[in-house]
Coordinates of C-alpha atoms in Angstrom, one line a residue:
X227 CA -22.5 4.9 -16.8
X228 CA -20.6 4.9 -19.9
X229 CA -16.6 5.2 -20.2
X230 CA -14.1 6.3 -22.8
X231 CA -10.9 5.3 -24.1
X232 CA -8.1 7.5 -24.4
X233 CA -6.4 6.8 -27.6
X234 CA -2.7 7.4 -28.2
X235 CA -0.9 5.4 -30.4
X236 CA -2.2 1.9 -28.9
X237 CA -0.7 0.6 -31.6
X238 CA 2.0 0.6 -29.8
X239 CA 1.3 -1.3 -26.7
X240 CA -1.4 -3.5 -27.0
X241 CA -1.9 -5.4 -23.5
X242 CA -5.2 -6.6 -21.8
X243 CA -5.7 -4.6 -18.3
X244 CA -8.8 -7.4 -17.5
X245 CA -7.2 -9.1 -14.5
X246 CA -7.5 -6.7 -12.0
X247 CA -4.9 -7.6 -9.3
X248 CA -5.0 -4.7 -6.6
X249 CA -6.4 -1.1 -6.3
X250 CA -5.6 2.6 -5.1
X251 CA -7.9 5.5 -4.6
X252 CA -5.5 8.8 -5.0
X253 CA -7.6 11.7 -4.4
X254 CA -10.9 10.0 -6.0
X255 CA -9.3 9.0 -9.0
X256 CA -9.3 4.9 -9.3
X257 CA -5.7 3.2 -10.5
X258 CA -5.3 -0.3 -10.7
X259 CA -2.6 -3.1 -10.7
X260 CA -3.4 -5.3 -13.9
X261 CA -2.0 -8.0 -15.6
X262 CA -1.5 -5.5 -18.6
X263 CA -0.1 -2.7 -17.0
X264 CA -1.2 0.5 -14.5
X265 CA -4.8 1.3 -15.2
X266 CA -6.5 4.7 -14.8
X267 CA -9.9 5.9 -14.7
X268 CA -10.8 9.6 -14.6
X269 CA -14.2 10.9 -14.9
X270 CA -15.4 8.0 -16.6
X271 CA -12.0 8.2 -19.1
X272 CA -9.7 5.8 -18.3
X273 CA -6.3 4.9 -19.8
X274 CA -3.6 1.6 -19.3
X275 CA -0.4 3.1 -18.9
X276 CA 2.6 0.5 -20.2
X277 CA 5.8 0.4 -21.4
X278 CA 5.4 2.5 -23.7
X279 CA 4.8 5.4 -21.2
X280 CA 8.1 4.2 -19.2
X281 CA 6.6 0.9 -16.7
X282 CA 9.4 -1.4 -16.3
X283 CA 7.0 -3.7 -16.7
X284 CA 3.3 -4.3 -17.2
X285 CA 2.4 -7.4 -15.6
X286 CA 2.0 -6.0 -12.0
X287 CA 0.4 -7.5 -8.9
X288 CA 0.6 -4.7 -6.1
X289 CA 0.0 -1.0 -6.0
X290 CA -0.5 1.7 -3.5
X291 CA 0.7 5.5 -3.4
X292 CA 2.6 8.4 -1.9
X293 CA 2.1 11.9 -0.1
X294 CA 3.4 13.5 -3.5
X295 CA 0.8 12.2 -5.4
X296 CA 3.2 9.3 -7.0
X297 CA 1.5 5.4 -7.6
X298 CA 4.1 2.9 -6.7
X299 CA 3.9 -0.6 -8.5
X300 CA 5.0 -3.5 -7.9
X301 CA 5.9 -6.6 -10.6
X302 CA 4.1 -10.0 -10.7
X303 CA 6.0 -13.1 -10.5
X304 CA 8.9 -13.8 -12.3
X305 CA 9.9 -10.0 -12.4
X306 CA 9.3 -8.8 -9.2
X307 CA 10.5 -4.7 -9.8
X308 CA 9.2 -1.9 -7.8
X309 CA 8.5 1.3 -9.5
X310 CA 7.7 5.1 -8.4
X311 CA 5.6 6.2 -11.2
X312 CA 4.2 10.1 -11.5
X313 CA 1.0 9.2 -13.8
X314 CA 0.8 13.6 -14.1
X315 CA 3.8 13.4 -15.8
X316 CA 3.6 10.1 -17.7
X317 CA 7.4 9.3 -16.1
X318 CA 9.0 7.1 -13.8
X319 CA 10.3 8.9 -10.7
X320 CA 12.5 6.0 -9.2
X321 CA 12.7 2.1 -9.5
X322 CA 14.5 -0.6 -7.4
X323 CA 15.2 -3.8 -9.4
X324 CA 16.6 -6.4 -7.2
X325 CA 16.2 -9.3 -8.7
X326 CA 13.2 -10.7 -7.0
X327 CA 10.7 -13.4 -8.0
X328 CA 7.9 -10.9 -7.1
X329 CA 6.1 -8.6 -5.0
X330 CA 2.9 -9.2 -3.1
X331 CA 1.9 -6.3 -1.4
X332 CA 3.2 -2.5 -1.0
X333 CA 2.0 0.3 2.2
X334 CA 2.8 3.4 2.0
X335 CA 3.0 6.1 4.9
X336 CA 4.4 9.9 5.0
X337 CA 7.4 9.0 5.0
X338 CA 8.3 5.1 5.1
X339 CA 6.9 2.7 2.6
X340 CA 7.4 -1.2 3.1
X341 CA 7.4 -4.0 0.0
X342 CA 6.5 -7.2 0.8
X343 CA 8.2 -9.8 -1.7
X344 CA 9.3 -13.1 -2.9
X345 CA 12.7 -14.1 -4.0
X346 CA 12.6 -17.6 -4.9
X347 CA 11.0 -19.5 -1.9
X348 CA 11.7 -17.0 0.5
X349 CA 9.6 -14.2 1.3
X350 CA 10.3 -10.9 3.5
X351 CA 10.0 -6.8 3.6
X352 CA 11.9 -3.7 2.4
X353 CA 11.7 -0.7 3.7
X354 CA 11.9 2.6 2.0
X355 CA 12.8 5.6 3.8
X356 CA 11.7 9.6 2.3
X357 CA 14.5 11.8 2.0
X358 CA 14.3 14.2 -0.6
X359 CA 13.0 11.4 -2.1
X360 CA 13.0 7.8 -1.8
X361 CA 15.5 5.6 -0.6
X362 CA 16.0 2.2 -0.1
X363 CA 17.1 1.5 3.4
X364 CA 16.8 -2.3 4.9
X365 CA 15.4 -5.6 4.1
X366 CA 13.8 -8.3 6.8
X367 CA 14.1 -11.5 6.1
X368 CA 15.0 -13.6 9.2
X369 CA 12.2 -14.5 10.8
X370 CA 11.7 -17.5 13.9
X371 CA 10.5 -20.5 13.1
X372 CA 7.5 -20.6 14.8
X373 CA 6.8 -17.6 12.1
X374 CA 6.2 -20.4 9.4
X375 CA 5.0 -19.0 6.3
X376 CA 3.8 -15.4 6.1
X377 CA 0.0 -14.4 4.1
X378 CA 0.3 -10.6 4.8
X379 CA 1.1 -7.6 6.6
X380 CA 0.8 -4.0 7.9
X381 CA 2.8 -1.7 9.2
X382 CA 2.6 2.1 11.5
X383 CA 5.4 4.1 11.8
X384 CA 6.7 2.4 14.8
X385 CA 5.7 -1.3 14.0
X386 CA 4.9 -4.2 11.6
X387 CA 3.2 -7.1 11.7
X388 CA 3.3 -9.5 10.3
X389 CA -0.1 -12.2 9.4
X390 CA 1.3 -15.8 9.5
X391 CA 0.1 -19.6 9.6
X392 CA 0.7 -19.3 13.5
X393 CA -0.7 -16.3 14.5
X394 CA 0.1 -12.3 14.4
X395 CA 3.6 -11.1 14.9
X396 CA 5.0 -7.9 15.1
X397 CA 8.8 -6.6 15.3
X398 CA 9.1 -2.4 16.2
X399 CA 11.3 -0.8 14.0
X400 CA 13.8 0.8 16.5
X401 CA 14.7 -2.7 16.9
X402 CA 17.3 -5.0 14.4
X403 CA 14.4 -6.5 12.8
X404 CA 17.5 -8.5 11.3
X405 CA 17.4 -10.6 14.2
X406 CA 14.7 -13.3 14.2
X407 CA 14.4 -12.6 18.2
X408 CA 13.3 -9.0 17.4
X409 CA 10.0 -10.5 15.9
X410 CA 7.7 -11.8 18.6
X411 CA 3.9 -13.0 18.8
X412 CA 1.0 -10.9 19.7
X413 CA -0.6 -13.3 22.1
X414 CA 0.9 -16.9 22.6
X415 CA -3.0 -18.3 22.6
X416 CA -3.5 -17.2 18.6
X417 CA -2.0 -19.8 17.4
X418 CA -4.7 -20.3 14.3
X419 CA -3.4 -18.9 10.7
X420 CA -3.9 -15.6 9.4
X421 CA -5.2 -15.4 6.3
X422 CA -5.9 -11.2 5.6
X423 CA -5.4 -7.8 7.0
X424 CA -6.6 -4.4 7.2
X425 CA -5.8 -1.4 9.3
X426 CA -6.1 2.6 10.3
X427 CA -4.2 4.3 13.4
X428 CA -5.7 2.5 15.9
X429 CA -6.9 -1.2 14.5
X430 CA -6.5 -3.8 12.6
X431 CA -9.0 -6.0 11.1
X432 CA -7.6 -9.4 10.1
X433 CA -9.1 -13.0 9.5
X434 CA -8.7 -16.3 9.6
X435 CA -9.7 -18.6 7.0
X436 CA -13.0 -18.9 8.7
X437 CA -13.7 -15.5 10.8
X438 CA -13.0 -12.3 11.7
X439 CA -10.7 -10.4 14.2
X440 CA -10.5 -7.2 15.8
X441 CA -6.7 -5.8 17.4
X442 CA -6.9 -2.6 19.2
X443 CA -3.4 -1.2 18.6
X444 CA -3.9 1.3 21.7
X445 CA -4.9 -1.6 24.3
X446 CA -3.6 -4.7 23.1
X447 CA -6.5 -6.7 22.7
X448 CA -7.9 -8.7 20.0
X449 CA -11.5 -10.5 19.6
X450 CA -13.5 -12.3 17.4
X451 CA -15.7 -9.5 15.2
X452 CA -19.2 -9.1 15.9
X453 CA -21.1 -9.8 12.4
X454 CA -24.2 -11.1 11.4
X455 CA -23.5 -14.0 8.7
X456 CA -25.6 -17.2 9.0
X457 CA -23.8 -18.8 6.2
X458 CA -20.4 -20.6 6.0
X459 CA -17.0 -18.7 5.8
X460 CA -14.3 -21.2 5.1
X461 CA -11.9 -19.8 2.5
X462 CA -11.5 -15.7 3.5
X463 CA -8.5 -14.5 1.6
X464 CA -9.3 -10.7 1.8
X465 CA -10.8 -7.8 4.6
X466 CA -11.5 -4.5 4.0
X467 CA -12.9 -1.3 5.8
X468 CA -13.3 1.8 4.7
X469 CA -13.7 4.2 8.0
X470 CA -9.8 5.0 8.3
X471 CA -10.2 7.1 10.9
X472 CA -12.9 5.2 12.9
X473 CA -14.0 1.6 12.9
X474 CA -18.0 2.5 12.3
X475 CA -18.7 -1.5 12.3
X476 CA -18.7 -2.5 8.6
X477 CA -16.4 -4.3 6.6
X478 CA -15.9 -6.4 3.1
X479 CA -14.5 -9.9 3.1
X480 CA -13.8 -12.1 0.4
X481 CA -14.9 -15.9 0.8
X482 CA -14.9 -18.4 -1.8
X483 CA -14.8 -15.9 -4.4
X484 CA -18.4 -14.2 -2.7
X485 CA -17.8 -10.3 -1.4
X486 CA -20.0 -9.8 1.8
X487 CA -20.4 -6.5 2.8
X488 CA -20.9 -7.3 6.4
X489 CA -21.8 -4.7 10.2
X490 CA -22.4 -6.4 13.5
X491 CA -26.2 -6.7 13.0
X492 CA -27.2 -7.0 8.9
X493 CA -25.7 -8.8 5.8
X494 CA -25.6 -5.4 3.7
X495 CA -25.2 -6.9 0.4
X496 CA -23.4 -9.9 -1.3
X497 CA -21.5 -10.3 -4.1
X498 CA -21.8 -13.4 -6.0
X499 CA -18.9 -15.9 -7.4
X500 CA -17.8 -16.4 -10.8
X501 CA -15.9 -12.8 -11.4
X502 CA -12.8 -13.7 -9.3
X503 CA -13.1 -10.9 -7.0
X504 CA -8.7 -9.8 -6.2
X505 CA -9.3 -6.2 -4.4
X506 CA -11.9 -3.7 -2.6
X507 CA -11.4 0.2 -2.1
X508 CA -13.4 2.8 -1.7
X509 CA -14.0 5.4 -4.5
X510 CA -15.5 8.8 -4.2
X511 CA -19.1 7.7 -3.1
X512 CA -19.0 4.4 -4.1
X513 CA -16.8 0.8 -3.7
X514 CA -15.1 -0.3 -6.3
X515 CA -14.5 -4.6 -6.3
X516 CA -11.6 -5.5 -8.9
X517 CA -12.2 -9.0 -10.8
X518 CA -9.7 -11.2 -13.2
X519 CA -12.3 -9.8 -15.8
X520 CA -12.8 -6.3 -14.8
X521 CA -14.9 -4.3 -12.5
X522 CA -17.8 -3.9 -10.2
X523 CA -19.2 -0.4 -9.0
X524 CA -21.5 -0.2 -6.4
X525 CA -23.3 2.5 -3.9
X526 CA -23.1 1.9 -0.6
X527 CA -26.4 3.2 0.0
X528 CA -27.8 1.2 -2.4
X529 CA -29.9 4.1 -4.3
X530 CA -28.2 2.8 -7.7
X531 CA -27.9 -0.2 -9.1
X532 CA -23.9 -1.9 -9.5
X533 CA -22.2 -1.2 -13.0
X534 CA -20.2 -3.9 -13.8
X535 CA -17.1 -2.3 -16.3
X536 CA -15.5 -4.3 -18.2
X537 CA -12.5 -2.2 -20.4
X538 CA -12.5 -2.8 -23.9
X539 CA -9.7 -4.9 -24.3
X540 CA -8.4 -8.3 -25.5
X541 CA -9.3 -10.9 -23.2
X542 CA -5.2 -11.9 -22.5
X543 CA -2.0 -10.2 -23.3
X544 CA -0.8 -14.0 -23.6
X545 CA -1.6 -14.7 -27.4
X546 CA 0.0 -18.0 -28.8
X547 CA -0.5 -16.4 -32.1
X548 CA -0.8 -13.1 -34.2
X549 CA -1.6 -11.9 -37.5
X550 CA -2.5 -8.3 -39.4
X551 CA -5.0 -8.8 -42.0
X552 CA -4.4 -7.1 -45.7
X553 CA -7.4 -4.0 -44.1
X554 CA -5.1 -3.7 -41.0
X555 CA -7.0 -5.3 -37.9
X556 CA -5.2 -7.6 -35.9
X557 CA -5.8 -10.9 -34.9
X558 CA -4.6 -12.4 -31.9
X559 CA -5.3 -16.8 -30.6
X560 CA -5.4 -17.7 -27.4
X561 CA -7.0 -20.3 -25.4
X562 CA -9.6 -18.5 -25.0
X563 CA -10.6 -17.8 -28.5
X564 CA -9.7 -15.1 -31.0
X565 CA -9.2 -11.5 -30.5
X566 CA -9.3 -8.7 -33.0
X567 CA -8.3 -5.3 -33.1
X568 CA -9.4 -2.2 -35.5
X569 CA -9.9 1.3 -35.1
X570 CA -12.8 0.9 -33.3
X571 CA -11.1 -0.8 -30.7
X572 CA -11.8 -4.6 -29.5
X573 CA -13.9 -7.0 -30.3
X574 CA -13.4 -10.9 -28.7
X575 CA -14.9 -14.2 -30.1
X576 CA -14.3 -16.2 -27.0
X577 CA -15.5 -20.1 -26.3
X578 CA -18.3 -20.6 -24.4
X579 CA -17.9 -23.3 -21.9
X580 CA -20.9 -24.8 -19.8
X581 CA -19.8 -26.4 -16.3
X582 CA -18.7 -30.1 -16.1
X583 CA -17.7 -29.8 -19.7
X584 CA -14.1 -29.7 -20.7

């Protein structure tokens, strides 16, 4: 599988779109949050859209998208902006700037969307309304005590919940979700903390930092998943299925940095550590596994082999020096090593460490 780079003044805007932090699939085409900016891959083209093309920012950590075809972003920690952005038109259709520390996560339905967000030590939702457009309409940040901290959420048109260190909460939003007694817990006897979430109409998936649950929005009733693992899960910070209209059995985690592709008899496939796996979707006919250096490709039905992609890029947008040599190429330092760019792109001289070495 080969890919190309669209090339349009990069001189411009030179960022590194390595660390992939989240993912959306918007009819079969793959965008991604990065820690240089909106990434897009088309037909085996792909592009980083910054600045330059009119991002409030580029460092972004959460990304999802609307019934009008529109990817909304959201800004990493300090500069926590979310942005409406038409990738079509290479414009912004609408921000909201409020001064946060950052934004974690972002769902969008038809016609409500929910941010979830830090601002300083505190973390809560907004919620975005459609109306010839978006609006901003309310913001949730008084939660009961028993709450504690907050990993995650998801959200229907009639309810969100909310994954916490005690348990699963949920608050329906004809209520004054302003008032902490509006938010109540799912079951008194999950009192074990949430870690990750995932959910269609009628169920969520969701973990603990050592297994995995099923809630049946319809009934009520949550369990312990059926899988067949015989190793140990102790540090799940993401779940994913793909079947959004009917749980078929299968499902991703992320544990220790390993993807598991896991159904209620078989281990379908690992993933192994090292890449520092951040997000899962599914692409077309394949899943696609973001990484803090890239990405991996795989078929489901395992008929071809995984393509790891790795965008040609420098390996951080955070160099501690520069310089443009008298032939034109730039050279950027980091920590890493030494970065340089020409016409034909990038090319990175990086350390090589070996493990217990400093």
């Amino acid at each position: 599988m080969g890919f190309s780079q669209v090339r349009m003044d990069e001189w411009k805007a030179l960022t590194s779109p390595l660390n992939i932090r989240d993912l959306t699939n918007l009819a079969n085409e793959l965008f991604a949050a990065t820690e240089g900016g909106l990434f897009h891959i088309k037909d085996q083209v792909y592009k980083t859209y910054t600045t330059v093309d009119g991002l409030l920012g580029v460092d972004l950590a959460a990304i999802d998208h609307d019934h009008d075809a529109n990817i909304w972003i959201g800004g990493n920690v300090p500069y926590g902006f979310v942005q409406v952005y038409d990738p079509m038109e290479n414009e912004s259709v609408v921000s909201f700037d409020f001064d946060l520390s950052g934004i974690i996560d972002i769902q969008v339905l038809d016609s409500l969307a929910f941010v979830f967000f830090q601002d300083g030590q505190d973390l809560g939702l907004m919620k975005f309304l459609y109306d010839d457009g978006w609006e901003y309409r309310d913001i949730f940040k008084n939660f009961p005590d028993d709450v504690g901290s907050i990993n995650c959420f998801s959200a229907t048109d009639e309810t969100l919940y909310l994954g916490t260190e005690n348990g699963l909460f949920s608050g329906g939003l004809s209520n004054n979700l302003k008032d902490p007694n509006s938010w109540v817990t799912v079951d008194d006897g999950m009192t074990f903390e949430i870690t990750a979430m995932d959910q269609n109409d009628s169920l969520i998936i969701f973990s603990s930092s050592s297994s995995v649950y099923k809630y049946d929005l319809e009934q009520g009733i949550w369990a312990e998943a059926n899988y067949s693992y015989e190793g140990n899960l102790t540090n799940i910070t993401h779940v994913y299925f793909n079947n959004r209209d009917q749980f078929d059995g299968r499902f991703f985690i992320i544990n220790n940095d390993e993807i598991l592709a896991l159904t209620e008899t078989d281990l379908l496939a690992s993933y192994g550590s090292g890449y520092g796996f951040s997000s899962i979707i599914s692409n077309s006919d394949q899943y696609v596994f973001g990484s803090n250096t890239g990405f991996i490709f795989s078929d489901p039905k395992g008929e071809k082999s995984d393509v790891r992609f790795i965008p040609n890029a420098p390996v951080t947008s955070g160099f501690s020096a520069i310089t443009v040599l008298d032939d034109g190429r730039l050279v950027g330092g980091s920590a890493h090593g030494i970065s340089i760019y020409s016409d034909e792109g990038w090319r990175n001289i990086l350390e090589i460490k070996t493990i217990n070495t400093d």
